[in-house]
XYZ file of C-alpha atoms in Angstrom:
692
model
C 19.666 -18.587 45.894
C 21.979 -15.682 46.687
C 24.839 -14.724 44.408
C 28.488 -15.090 45.616
C 30.115 -11.840 46.840
C 32.133 -11.013 43.742
C 29.285 -11.379 41.385
C 27.184 -8.381 42.646
C 30.153 -6.119 42.348
C 30.907 -7.168 38.803
C 27.181 -6.970 37.931
C 27.002 -3.392 39.230
C 30.105 -2.506 37.236
C 28.558 -3.839 34.014
C 25.257 -2.065 34.675
C 27.102 1.253 35.089
C 28.899 0.649 31.826
C 25.655 -0.221 30.047
C 24.068 3.070 31.181
C 26.928 5.389 30.315
C 28.355 3.906 27.110
C 25.277 4.451 24.869
C 25.382 8.065 25.844
C 28.952 8.351 24.552
C 28.209 6.254 21.359
C 30.602 3.434 22.513
C 30.125 -0.260 21.891
C 27.781 -1.852 24.391
C 25.730 -4.999 24.981
C 21.948 -4.487 25.514
C 21.228 -5.719 28.121
C 24.644 -5.893 29.820
C 23.525 -8.486 32.360
C 21.126 -11.469 31.767
C 19.729 -14.004 34.199
C 19.353 -17.236 32.148
C 16.791 -19.816 33.021
C 16.541 -21.699 29.617
C 18.841 -23.306 27.092
C 18.940 -20.202 24.720
C 19.505 -16.521 25.397
C 20.169 -13.502 23.094
C 21.480 -9.957 23.360
C 22.374 -7.106 21.020
C 25.780 -5.543 20.512
C 25.257 -1.971 19.363
C 27.745 0.782 18.362
C 30.622 0.557 16.014
C 30.625 -3.161 15.268
C 33.183 -3.048 12.392
C 36.182 -5.325 12.948
C 34.862 -6.475 16.277
C 35.349 -10.033 17.506
C 33.052 -11.736 20.079
C 34.313 -14.457 22.456
C 32.683 -16.597 25.129
C 34.284 -17.469 28.460
C 33.105 -19.399 31.517
C 33.875 -17.595 34.729
C 35.066 -19.652 37.662
C 34.860 -18.347 41.241
C 38.278 -19.225 42.773
C 39.075 -18.141 46.233
C 35.996 -15.839 46.223
C 37.359 -13.715 43.367
C 36.379 -13.652 39.671
C 39.194 -13.629 37.157
C 40.054 -10.504 35.198
C 38.496 -10.728 31.679
C 41.078 -11.330 28.988
C 40.573 -10.248 25.345
C 42.281 -11.250 22.194
C 41.738 -14.993 22.139
C 38.807 -16.215 19.954
C 36.795 -18.810 21.943
C 33.290 -19.599 20.712
C 32.681 -22.896 22.420
C 33.160 -23.289 26.218
C 32.337 -26.636 27.665
C 28.585 -27.124 27.215
C 28.006 -23.659 25.618
C 28.212 -22.329 22.060
C 28.222 -18.774 20.706
C 26.586 -17.588 17.514
C 26.755 -14.050 16.041
C 24.225 -12.797 13.526
C 24.764 -9.406 11.855
C 21.723 -7.080 11.744
C 21.268 -3.430 10.838
C 23.902 -1.431 12.717
C 24.250 -4.169 15.400
C 25.107 -7.759 16.083
C 22.727 -10.376 17.488
C 24.609 -12.569 20.008
C 23.071 -15.920 20.922
C 24.390 -18.314 23.590
C 23.074 -21.821 23.521
C 23.361 -24.886 25.790
C 24.681 -27.798 23.692
C 23.815 -30.725 25.960
C 20.322 -32.056 26.530
C 18.419 -31.024 29.656
C 16.997 -34.542 30.024
C 20.101 -35.470 32.013
C 18.932 -33.080 34.695
C 15.661 -34.968 35.301
C 16.689 -37.404 37.941
C 13.273 -37.656 39.510
C 10.518 -36.890 37.029
C 7.810 -37.337 39.604
C 8.940 -34.215 41.422
C 8.201 -31.260 39.110
C 9.604 -28.587 41.482
C 13.043 -29.191 42.794
C 14.687 -26.662 45.119
C 18.295 -26.983 43.876
C 19.009 -25.848 40.245
C 20.461 -28.238 37.737
C 23.003 -25.856 36.197
C 24.591 -22.814 37.988
C 27.267 -21.123 36.044
C 28.561 -17.605 35.158
C 29.340 -16.779 31.494
C 31.076 -13.775 30.083
C 30.674 -12.636 26.462
C 33.404 -10.166 25.456
C 33.677 -7.895 22.455
C 37.131 -6.834 21.537
C 39.349 -5.397 18.813
C 42.810 -6.957 18.587
C 43.534 -7.233 22.306
C 41.496 -4.255 23.540
C 38.299 -5.070 25.441
C 35.368 -2.963 24.309
C 32.290 -4.415 26.015
C 31.181 -7.310 28.216
C 27.963 -9.325 28.730
C 27.590 -11.162 31.984
C 25.172 -14.171 31.981
C 24.155 -15.744 35.233
C 22.824 -19.200 34.482
C 20.298 -20.971 36.790
C 18.444 -23.817 35.059
C 16.213 -26.096 37.121
C 15.385 -29.673 36.373
C 12.047 -30.812 34.997
C 11.393 -27.414 33.405
C 8.951 -27.218 30.555
C 11.842 -26.857 28.107
C 13.377 -30.083 29.257
C 10.350 -32.378 28.989
C 9.748 -34.852 26.227
C 7.398 -33.489 23.619
C 4.468 -35.751 22.931
C 4.642 -37.344 19.467
C 0.873 -37.863 19.381
C -0.738 -35.911 16.606
C -3.523 -33.418 17.339
C -6.790 -34.584 15.767
C -8.588 -31.632 14.175
C -12.196 -32.042 13.264
C -13.363 -31.637 9.702
C -14.168 -27.899 9.431
C -16.768 -28.487 6.775
C -19.046 -29.910 9.503
C -17.592 -28.523 12.710
C -15.724 -25.211 13.333
C -12.131 -25.514 14.430
C -12.517 -23.159 17.388
C -15.585 -24.344 19.344
C -14.813 -22.007 22.290
C -12.996 -18.819 21.205
C -13.335 -17.257 24.727
C -11.216 -20.050 26.285
C -7.993 -18.053 26.407
C -6.243 -19.509 29.436
C -4.908 -23.048 29.487
C -5.573 -25.023 32.621
C -7.803 -22.320 34.196
C -11.384 -21.179 34.052
C -12.072 -18.048 32.025
C -14.688 -15.813 33.686
C -17.884 -15.351 31.661
C -16.833 -18.118 29.246
C -19.624 -20.656 29.612
C -18.235 -23.042 27.013
C -14.877 -23.404 28.862
C -14.688 -27.087 29.844
C -12.234 -26.231 32.662
C -14.908 -24.358 34.557
C -16.666 -26.384 37.210
C -20.450 -26.385 37.493
C -20.345 -24.326 40.724
C -18.035 -21.747 39.186
C -20.116 -21.473 35.989
C -23.268 -20.839 38.063
C -21.699 -17.621 39.316
C -21.625 -15.989 35.870
C -24.141 -18.026 33.883
C -26.390 -14.977 33.439
C -23.497 -12.916 32.075
C -21.954 -15.239 29.450
C -20.141 -13.841 26.483
C -22.657 -13.705 23.620
C -22.246 -14.615 19.974
C -19.297 -16.372 18.344
C -16.784 -15.309 20.938
C -18.920 -16.977 23.636
C -19.003 -20.277 21.824
C -22.053 -19.843 19.625
C -20.036 -20.718 16.559
C -22.977 -22.414 14.784
C -25.884 -20.074 15.264
C -29.240 -20.744 13.583
C -30.075 -18.446 10.779
C -33.359 -17.169 9.357
C -33.529 -19.599 6.395
C -33.292 -22.753 8.537
C -36.484 -24.753 8.565
C -36.299 -25.281 12.308
C -36.726 -21.488 12.868
C -40.345 -21.600 11.632
C -41.579 -22.346 15.148
C -39.383 -19.681 16.820
C -40.771 -16.709 15.009
C -43.590 -15.685 12.720
C -42.791 -16.558 9.125
C -44.788 -16.239 5.891
C -46.880 -19.114 4.475
C -44.367 -19.818 1.656
C -41.490 -20.299 4.140
C -41.526 -24.131 4.100
C -40.992 -24.210 0.327
C -37.813 -22.123 0.460
C -36.249 -22.959 3.824
C -32.953 -24.799 4.292
C -33.242 -28.226 5.880
C -29.563 -28.888 6.736
C -27.316 -26.806 8.882
C -25.298 -24.355 6.759
C -23.519 -22.117 9.145
C -21.570 -19.197 7.595
C -18.684 -19.826 10.052
C -17.855 -23.279 8.713
C -14.807 -23.688 6.506
C -13.152 -20.507 7.782
C -9.993 -22.414 8.918
C -7.496 -24.707 7.367
C -9.132 -27.837 5.958
C -7.271 -30.783 7.396
C -7.749 -33.907 9.433
C -4.574 -34.055 11.517
C -1.794 -31.599 12.435
C 1.495 -33.478 12.084
C 4.836 -33.149 10.365
C 5.408 -34.905 7.026
C 8.476 -35.915 5.129
C 9.239 -34.381 1.751
C 8.959 -36.951 -1.036
C 8.214 -37.139 -4.701
C 5.048 -39.217 -4.300
C 1.902 -39.048 -2.298
C 0.024 -42.284 -1.860
C -3.617 -42.412 -2.848
C -6.518 -43.606 -0.839
C -7.511 -47.231 -1.521
C -10.814 -46.195 -2.986
C -9.267 -44.067 -5.766
C -8.735 -45.514 -9.219
C -5.655 -45.205 -11.420
C -6.536 -44.795 -15.119
C -3.083 -43.818 -16.279
C -2.588 -47.189 -18.028
C -5.142 -46.049 -20.628
C -3.394 -42.726 -21.413
C -3.241 -39.337 -19.731
C -5.643 -36.512 -20.353
C -4.856 -32.833 -19.789
C -5.038 -32.146 -16.118
C -4.698 -35.765 -14.970
C -2.124 -36.346 -12.223
C 1.100 -38.039 -13.314
C 1.395 -41.426 -11.594
C 4.227 -43.612 -10.433
C 4.424 -47.361 -10.585
C 3.521 -47.536 -6.834
C 0.125 -46.073 -7.628
C 1.087 -42.773 -6.080
C 1.161 -39.196 -7.325
C 4.441 -37.831 -8.767
C 4.791 -34.645 -6.692
C 6.807 -31.457 -7.004
C 6.530 -28.554 -4.582
C 4.031 -25.915 -5.823
C 2.473 -22.738 -4.427
C -1.167 -22.704 -3.488
C -3.621 -19.811 -4.061
C -2.916 -18.647 -0.555
C 0.864 -18.435 -1.255
C 1.740 -21.443 0.891
C 4.306 -23.888 -0.520
C 2.751 -27.379 -0.806
C 5.467 -30.079 -0.890
C 3.151 -32.909 -1.905
C 1.412 -31.201 -4.853
C 0.903 -33.600 -7.811
C 2.095 -32.747 -11.312
C -0.761 -32.404 -13.761
C -0.334 -33.642 -17.359
C 0.319 -30.913 -19.980
C 0.167 -28.066 -17.339
C 3.394 -25.989 -17.017
C 4.264 -24.012 -13.906
C 7.130 -21.896 -12.569
C 7.026 -21.293 -8.794
C 9.249 -20.230 -5.939
C 9.108 -21.757 -2.468
C 10.606 -20.110 0.638
C 11.945 -22.628 3.083
C 13.908 -22.368 6.342
C 17.245 -24.225 6.205
C 16.475 -25.751 9.606
C 13.285 -27.322 8.202
C 14.700 -28.345 4.792
C 14.582 -32.019 3.921
C 16.739 -33.180 1.064
C 15.065 -34.575 -2.103
C 17.461 -37.237 -3.318
C 15.213 -39.891 -4.933
C 14.581 -38.221 -8.256
C 16.624 -40.605 -10.394
C 15.112 -43.652 -8.767
C 11.476 -42.754 -9.319
C 9.678 -44.853 -11.932
C 6.764 -43.032 -13.634
C 4.003 -44.506 -15.728
C 4.189 -43.188 -19.285
C 0.473 -43.644 -19.987
C 0.654 -46.973 -21.865
C -0.102 -50.371 -20.415
C 3.024 -51.437 -18.473
C 5.058 -48.530 -19.801
C 7.674 -46.901 -17.470
C 9.838 -43.899 -17.917
C 12.754 -42.948 -15.582
C 13.904 -39.341 -15.270
C 17.318 -38.416 -16.619
C 18.975 -36.083 -14.000
C 21.770 -33.595 -14.608
C 23.374 -31.825 -11.584
C 24.946 -28.363 -11.706
C 26.614 -26.363 -8.919
C 25.200 -23.004 -7.836
C 27.547 -20.118 -8.429
C 25.995 -17.369 -6.227
C 24.428 -18.406 -2.973
C 23.314 -14.849 -2.171
C 20.623 -15.236 -4.795
C 19.036 -18.144 -2.925
C 19.898 -17.809 0.839
C 19.135 -14.760 3.012
C 19.219 -13.907 6.716
C 22.222 -16.141 7.233
C 24.065 -16.424 10.507
C 27.816 -16.230 10.851
C 29.021 -19.675 11.946
C 31.979 -19.651 14.230
C 32.535 -23.395 14.189
C 32.654 -25.856 11.292
C 30.560 -28.486 12.920
C 29.747 -31.790 11.126
C 30.139 -32.533 7.494
C 28.463 -30.208 4.981
C 25.179 -31.058 3.211
C 23.765 -30.528 -0.279
C 20.610 -28.584 -0.904
C 18.642 -28.191 -4.135
C 18.330 -24.565 -5.165
C 16.495 -25.053 -8.466
C 14.808 -28.033 -10.135
C 13.789 -27.831 -13.799
C 11.690 -30.666 -15.301
C 10.943 -31.113 -19.026
C 8.379 -33.725 -19.916
C 8.289 -34.991 -23.514
C 4.735 -36.039 -24.518
C 3.404 -37.981 -27.466
C -0.366 -37.946 -27.833
C -1.544 -39.117 -24.395
C 1.712 -40.609 -23.238
C 5.046 -39.455 -21.674
C 8.031 -40.430 -23.745
C 10.895 -38.808 -21.817
C 11.639 -36.771 -18.601
C 14.753 -34.598 -18.302
C 15.651 -33.006 -14.997
C 18.230 -30.294 -14.353
C 19.012 -29.642 -10.673
C 21.113 -26.735 -9.420
C 22.467 -27.655 -5.972
C 24.813 -26.111 -3.467
C 26.984 -27.300 -0.581
C 26.387 -25.548 2.666
C 27.389 -26.017 6.337
C 25.309 -28.616 8.085
C 24.492 -26.008 10.859
C 23.823 -23.187 8.419
C 20.693 -21.165 9.252
C 18.751 -18.820 7.086
C 15.880 -18.449 4.567
C 16.269 -20.347 1.254
C 14.356 -19.484 -1.957
C 13.843 -22.522 -4.172
C 12.593 -22.572 -7.666
C 10.700 -25.357 -9.370
C 9.720 -25.393 -13.112
C 7.803 -27.946 -15.151
C 7.449 -27.717 -18.921
C 5.674 -30.132 -21.309
C 7.070 -30.272 -24.822
C 6.155 -32.303 -27.866
C 8.336 -35.421 -28.463
C 9.381 -34.163 -31.872
C 10.073 -30.598 -30.936
C 13.681 -29.480 -31.197
C 15.308 -26.157 -30.269
C 12.727 -24.176 -32.257
C 10.605 -21.716 -30.352
C 7.388 -23.069 -28.819
C 4.144 -21.571 -29.942
C 2.074 -19.509 -27.560
C -1.177 -20.516 -29.317
C -2.590 -21.529 -32.654
C -3.467 -19.151 -33.972
C -4.533 -16.847 -31.066
C -2.695 -16.491 -27.778
C -3.435 -18.871 -24.874
C -3.677 -17.477 -21.368
C -0.444 -17.997 -19.445
C 1.786 -18.491 -22.520
C 4.814 -16.195 -23.133
C 4.333 -13.095 -25.295
C 6.363 -13.721 -28.448
C 8.887 -11.034 -29.484
C 11.797 -10.541 -31.794
C 14.558 -7.928 -32.422
C 15.635 -6.692 -35.816
C 18.665 -4.983 -34.422
C 20.877 -8.055 -34.532
C 19.973 -9.603 -31.223
C 19.109 -13.189 -32.215
C 18.298 -14.665 -28.852
C 15.455 -12.304 -27.997
C 12.181 -14.238 -28.109
C 9.966 -12.569 -25.510
C 9.539 -9.666 -23.131
C 10.792 -10.057 -19.566
C 10.327 -9.146 -15.929
C 12.709 -9.548 -13.083
C 12.768 -12.802 -11.052
C 14.590 -11.524 -7.992
C 15.640 -13.701 -5.068
C 17.951 -13.423 -2.058
C 18.664 -9.782 -1.411
C 16.682 -8.733 -4.500
C 19.664 -6.934 -6.011
C 19.551 -6.112 -9.711
C 23.003 -7.537 -10.181
C 21.835 -11.005 -9.233
C 18.240 -10.955 -10.433
C 17.219 -13.311 -13.285
C 14.562 -12.773 -15.849
C 11.159 -14.372 -16.413
C 8.905 -14.070 -19.501
C 5.791 -11.986 -19.585
C 2.777 -14.247 -19.843
C -0.212 -13.354 -21.960
C -3.204 -12.082 -20.034
C -1.478 -11.904 -16.590
C -0.824 -8.464 -15.073
C 2.344 -8.473 -13.049
C 4.708 -6.298 -11.038
C 8.397 -6.910 -10.456
C 11.428 -5.009 -9.261
C 14.910 -5.085 -7.894
C 17.355 -2.962 -5.870
C 20.246 -0.992 -7.271
C 23.136 -0.179 -4.946
C 23.997 3.542 -4.994
C 26.595 5.527 -3.045
C 26.268 8.967 -1.584
C 28.782 10.391 -4.076
C 27.073 8.673 -7.039
C 27.392 10.453 -10.376
C 23.844 11.314 -11.430
C 24.614 10.748 -15.132
C 26.020 7.310 -14.385
C 23.041 6.506 -12.209
C 20.582 7.361 -15.031
C 22.547 5.276 -17.454
C 22.551 2.301 -15.171
C 18.812 2.589 -14.485
C 18.012 2.970 -18.207
C 20.250 0.029 -19.044
C 18.455 -2.216 -16.438
C 15.030 -1.214 -17.595
C 15.873 -1.567 -21.318
C 17.179 -5.108 -20.610
C 13.594 -6.189 -19.983
C 12.375 -5.057 -23.434
C 15.233 -5.736 -25.868
C 12.816 -6.683 -28.615
C 11.598 -4.320 -31.361
C 8.447 -6.211 -32.394
C 5.837 -8.396 -30.766
C 3.664 -11.112 -32.360
C -0.064 -10.466 -32.950
C -0.751 -14.154 -32.789
C 0.653 -17.053 -30.866
C 1.986 -18.790 -34.030
C 3.581 -15.810 -35.841
C 6.603 -16.906 -37.898
C 9.951 -15.565 -36.601
C 11.434 -15.649 -40.044
C 8.644 -13.467 -41.658
C 8.286 -9.965 -40.294
C 5.043 -9.511 -42.231
C 3.391 -12.441 -40.481
C 1.597 -10.446 -37.804
C 4.510 -8.622 -36.172
C 3.803 -5.233 -34.468
C 6.488 -2.673 -33.659
C 6.764 -1.703 -29.951
C 5.844 1.914 -29.356
C 8.412 3.516 -26.982
C 6.879 6.654 -25.469
C 8.902 9.205 -23.629
C 12.279 7.758 -24.448
C 14.810 9.081 -21.902
C 18.220 10.640 -22.624
C 20.361 9.313 -19.827
C 23.245 11.544 -20.673
C 21.428 14.919 -20.256
C 21.732 16.384 -16.859
C 18.830 18.593 -15.703
C 19.711 22.017 -14.308
C 20.546 22.479 -10.586
C 21.553 18.835 -10.050
C 25.018 19.237 -8.563
C 23.922 18.566 -4.959
C 25.723 15.556 -3.457
C 23.330 12.701 -2.674
C 20.458 13.982 -4.811
C 19.771 13.206 -8.496
C 16.815 14.478 -10.468
C 14.744 12.626 -13.086
C 16.150 9.185 -12.443
C 14.196 6.463 -14.353
C 12.624 4.194 -11.720
C 9.620 2.537 -13.306
C 8.925 0.826 -16.660
C 5.243 0.604 -17.570
C 4.340 -1.907 -20.300
C 0.798 -1.642 -21.672
C -0.475 -4.476 -24.037
C -3.714 -4.000 -25.956
C -5.547 -7.223 -27.037
C -8.994 -8.191 -28.298
C -11.015 -11.224 -29.476
C -10.305 -11.962 -33.124
C -12.816 -14.713 -33.758
C -13.299 -18.332 -32.828
C -11.908 -21.726 -33.922
C -14.071 -24.732 -33.140
C -15.928 -22.658 -30.629
C -12.772 -21.476 -28.866
C -12.299 -17.677 -28.726
C -8.976 -16.549 -30.297
C -7.238 -13.466 -28.864
C -4.569 -11.420 -30.550
C -2.419 -8.492 -29.570
C -3.223 -5.068 -31.056
C -0.342 -2.987 -29.755
C 2.438 -2.676 -27.121
C 3.598 0.510 -25.489
C 6.427 1.164 -23.044
C 6.734 4.312 -20.947
C 9.272 5.352 -18.321
C 8.484 7.068 -14.992
C 11.212 9.163 -13.248
C 11.735 10.107 -9.661
C 14.085 12.282 -7.646
C 16.594 10.074 -5.777
C 18.033 11.211 -2.476
C 20.508 9.309 -0.346
C 18.866 8.108 2.869
C 20.934 9.041 5.894
C 20.538 7.758 9.422
C 21.956 9.660 12.384
C 24.946 10.431 10.192
C 25.572 10.310 6.444
C 28.179 7.597 5.902
C 29.702 6.574 2.630
C 27.757 3.306 2.413
C 25.719 1.862 -0.451
C 22.087 2.857 -0.474
C 19.428 0.778 -2.196
C 17.463 2.427 -4.965
C 14.354 0.420 -5.991
C 13.486 0.223 -9.715
C 10.426 -1.687 -10.973
C 8.426 -2.802 -14.016
C 4.742 -3.391 -14.481
C 2.644 -5.191 -17.159
C -0.968 -4.312 -17.826
C -3.135 -6.177 -20.298
C -6.056 -4.011 -21.594
C -8.881 -5.696 -23.500
C -10.333 -3.724 -26.392
C -13.893 -4.711 -27.316
C -14.332 -6.042 -30.871
C -17.336 -3.748 -31.309
C -17.936 -0.367 -29.756
C -20.429 -0.617 -26.871
C -23.948 0.573 -27.525
C -24.276 4.187 -26.263
C -26.515 4.831 -23.321
C -29.950 6.283 -23.988
C -31.218 9.393 -22.295
C -33.500 7.273 -20.107
C -30.530 5.112 -18.937
C -28.536 8.200 -18.105
C -31.205 9.984 -16.124
C -32.832 7.022 -14.338
C -30.042 5.178 -12.663
C -32.352 3.019 -10.611
C -32.670 0.734 -13.667
C -28.852 0.429 -14.017
C -27.759 -2.994 -12.805
C -24.159 -1.848 -12.272
C -25.126 0.900 -9.730
C -27.961 -0.805 -7.914
C -28.436 -3.964 -5.921
C -31.886 -4.627 -7.571
C -31.567 -5.289 -11.295
C -35.029 -5.053 -12.831
C -33.873 -5.549 -16.457
C -32.590 -8.954 -15.499
C -35.757 -10.129 -13.723
C -36.179 -12.951 -16.260
C -32.488 -13.716 -16.292
C -32.546 -17.018 -18.139
C -34.341 -15.310 -21.061
C -31.895 -12.389 -21.342
C -28.613 -12.125 -23.299
C -26.586 -12.193 -20.113
C -27.362 -15.861 -19.375
C -24.709 -18.241 -20.895
C -25.483 -21.465 -19.020
C -27.652 -23.115 -21.691
C -28.558 -22.568 -25.373
C -31.204 -19.939 -25.783
C -33.668 -22.426 -27.385
C -33.612 -24.689 -24.267
C -34.137 -21.657 -21.954
C -37.215 -20.691 -23.996
C -38.643 -24.215 -23.901
C -38.161 -24.576 -20.162
C -39.653 -21.181 -19.542
C -42.796 -21.930 -21.586
C -43.110 -25.230 -19.650
C -42.920 -23.332 -16.388
C -45.503 -20.817 -17.539
C -47.890 -23.597 -18.489
C -47.581 -25.079 -14.997
C -48.287 -21.748 -13.404
C -51.419 -21.230 -15.581
C -52.612 -24.735 -14.694
C -52.091 -24.093 -11.003
C -53.995 -20.786 -11.242
C -56.973 -22.464 -12.948
C -57.065 -25.226 -10.395
C -56.887 -22.848 -7.405
C -59.822 -22.156 -5.115
C -60.925 -18.740 -6.609
C -61.461 -20.283 -9.995
C -63.346 -23.220 -8.539
C -65.697 -20.939 -6.634
C -66.378 -18.799 -9.768
C -67.157 -21.974 -11.732
C -69.633 -23.157 -9.069
C -71.383 -19.728 -9.024
């Protein structure tokens, strides 16, 4: 289809502008002309984008002439089209969308290729300041009916085989949909005649479809190659391919609604009426799991993860606002309390979020209000009160925010669950009795008049990761961690002030003066196992080093806080090892900060990263036995430096084996030796000697 006469002239004019303007550093669209065949198209507006307004206009060819572009009137919705502007680094991302559905174009679905297009229009996106036009983007729209974007998507779920028994990708070389891939003999789209042409040159190995190859230990391989006589006693009878289980373990691939319960299979039993045990899932009256979003070991947010009894967690989930589903049934959920017929209902308190930048990032500028706003939950904090093996009370605090219904971006949600005793008040919870438990907060106090200091902290950044909006999280015993935030700094920043700000932020993590050796140390008794924090290399933020008067460069700026915690085993209580802290040291690391310039150094805020790290170092209760001269010289007997460990040949009888008591290991070993001796005496050599 040929363009009308005025369009090529205007198109050539915009192309000439798009070539010359970047050379002069002016504002310009890249690309300046777009031929649109789908419902969405994007372009970039580069140059000086400050105080620039973007507008959308539909061009109408009247009397063979295109109208002269007018600037100064903000128009972001024109007929069936809408305009969205997203700010990026030194540019604006301009997106034009078709608002109506393409299904109206499909008048004859049996004809997949129609000659006449469904939509033929010309759109003009203009960038202007006040009434002065700065740049133009011409969009020529030709959308045909029955395109792939306009078809109804099938709602049938895709059945995925169980990857424990069958690999997910049975034919990795099948790369082209609807066509035969040459040399891919497992491609089902290849006819028998076509496969015969390259059957002798098929792709070998896993890529060629051999995803379940036989291995040497399989019993069926005995006939394929020569094997020793003892092979039948040690071979594997069932298929055990190393490629199984490499993919996501699931039965179907389908979307699911976010809810607070996940129904059980009919063959599972619910024993919550007889009391909960530690680790048991919390159940609802509908015989379903009470679920709260949690993070898996792979970092994926699982929306239907059950809550385990007496197991605390504090997680963050990153969700797109387009995929967010509101959780509004918290107050109506009825949970079994662990007694026969007992029910507990959560008590919910709602709070409004004060700073959305902490939770939502990569937002788009909305130029139209759209429908009514919607509420989203930014944080959900659950406190379960337990009594023996029952749940007596559930308190929920939800921090929500009201956003535009068409708002787009990435939202960071936080979910916390804490189990507290039914008779515990506002007193501080123990981190162990007497030794520390893994995952419990490190207890701390301050003797400098700061009464609310109870632990050491790390940053819990969200949103833009700015230090001004970052919250704090406690340091957990036995868990090494890294955290950080970004400090905004200008090119003319005073170095002394920068050092003071950095030291103040780093010191805010360790406001305590003492830490507890044990998990149950008394806060009111400083002699009850409290250790003073060793602060090495304390920095003087007010002292300027020499030769530091260069603008944009500051020397010896504190950027890293290293916290080292020494701990060891201090005995056992009822067979459980008790661990206590031996000492805590904090140390600063400094760097030379330099303002990062692009093509030109502008007076804009630069981001200076500062961080903190925690390292737990275990000190052995007894000094290790020194190496003998033989162990130092003959390393082939060192199990840590060789694959073959001869000293552990009789592993069950050595000190390294912890699976069973030593007495049982000796008894089983003697029984095995007796069987071996009996088999030797009954073997053919001994029978022949006896006959002779």
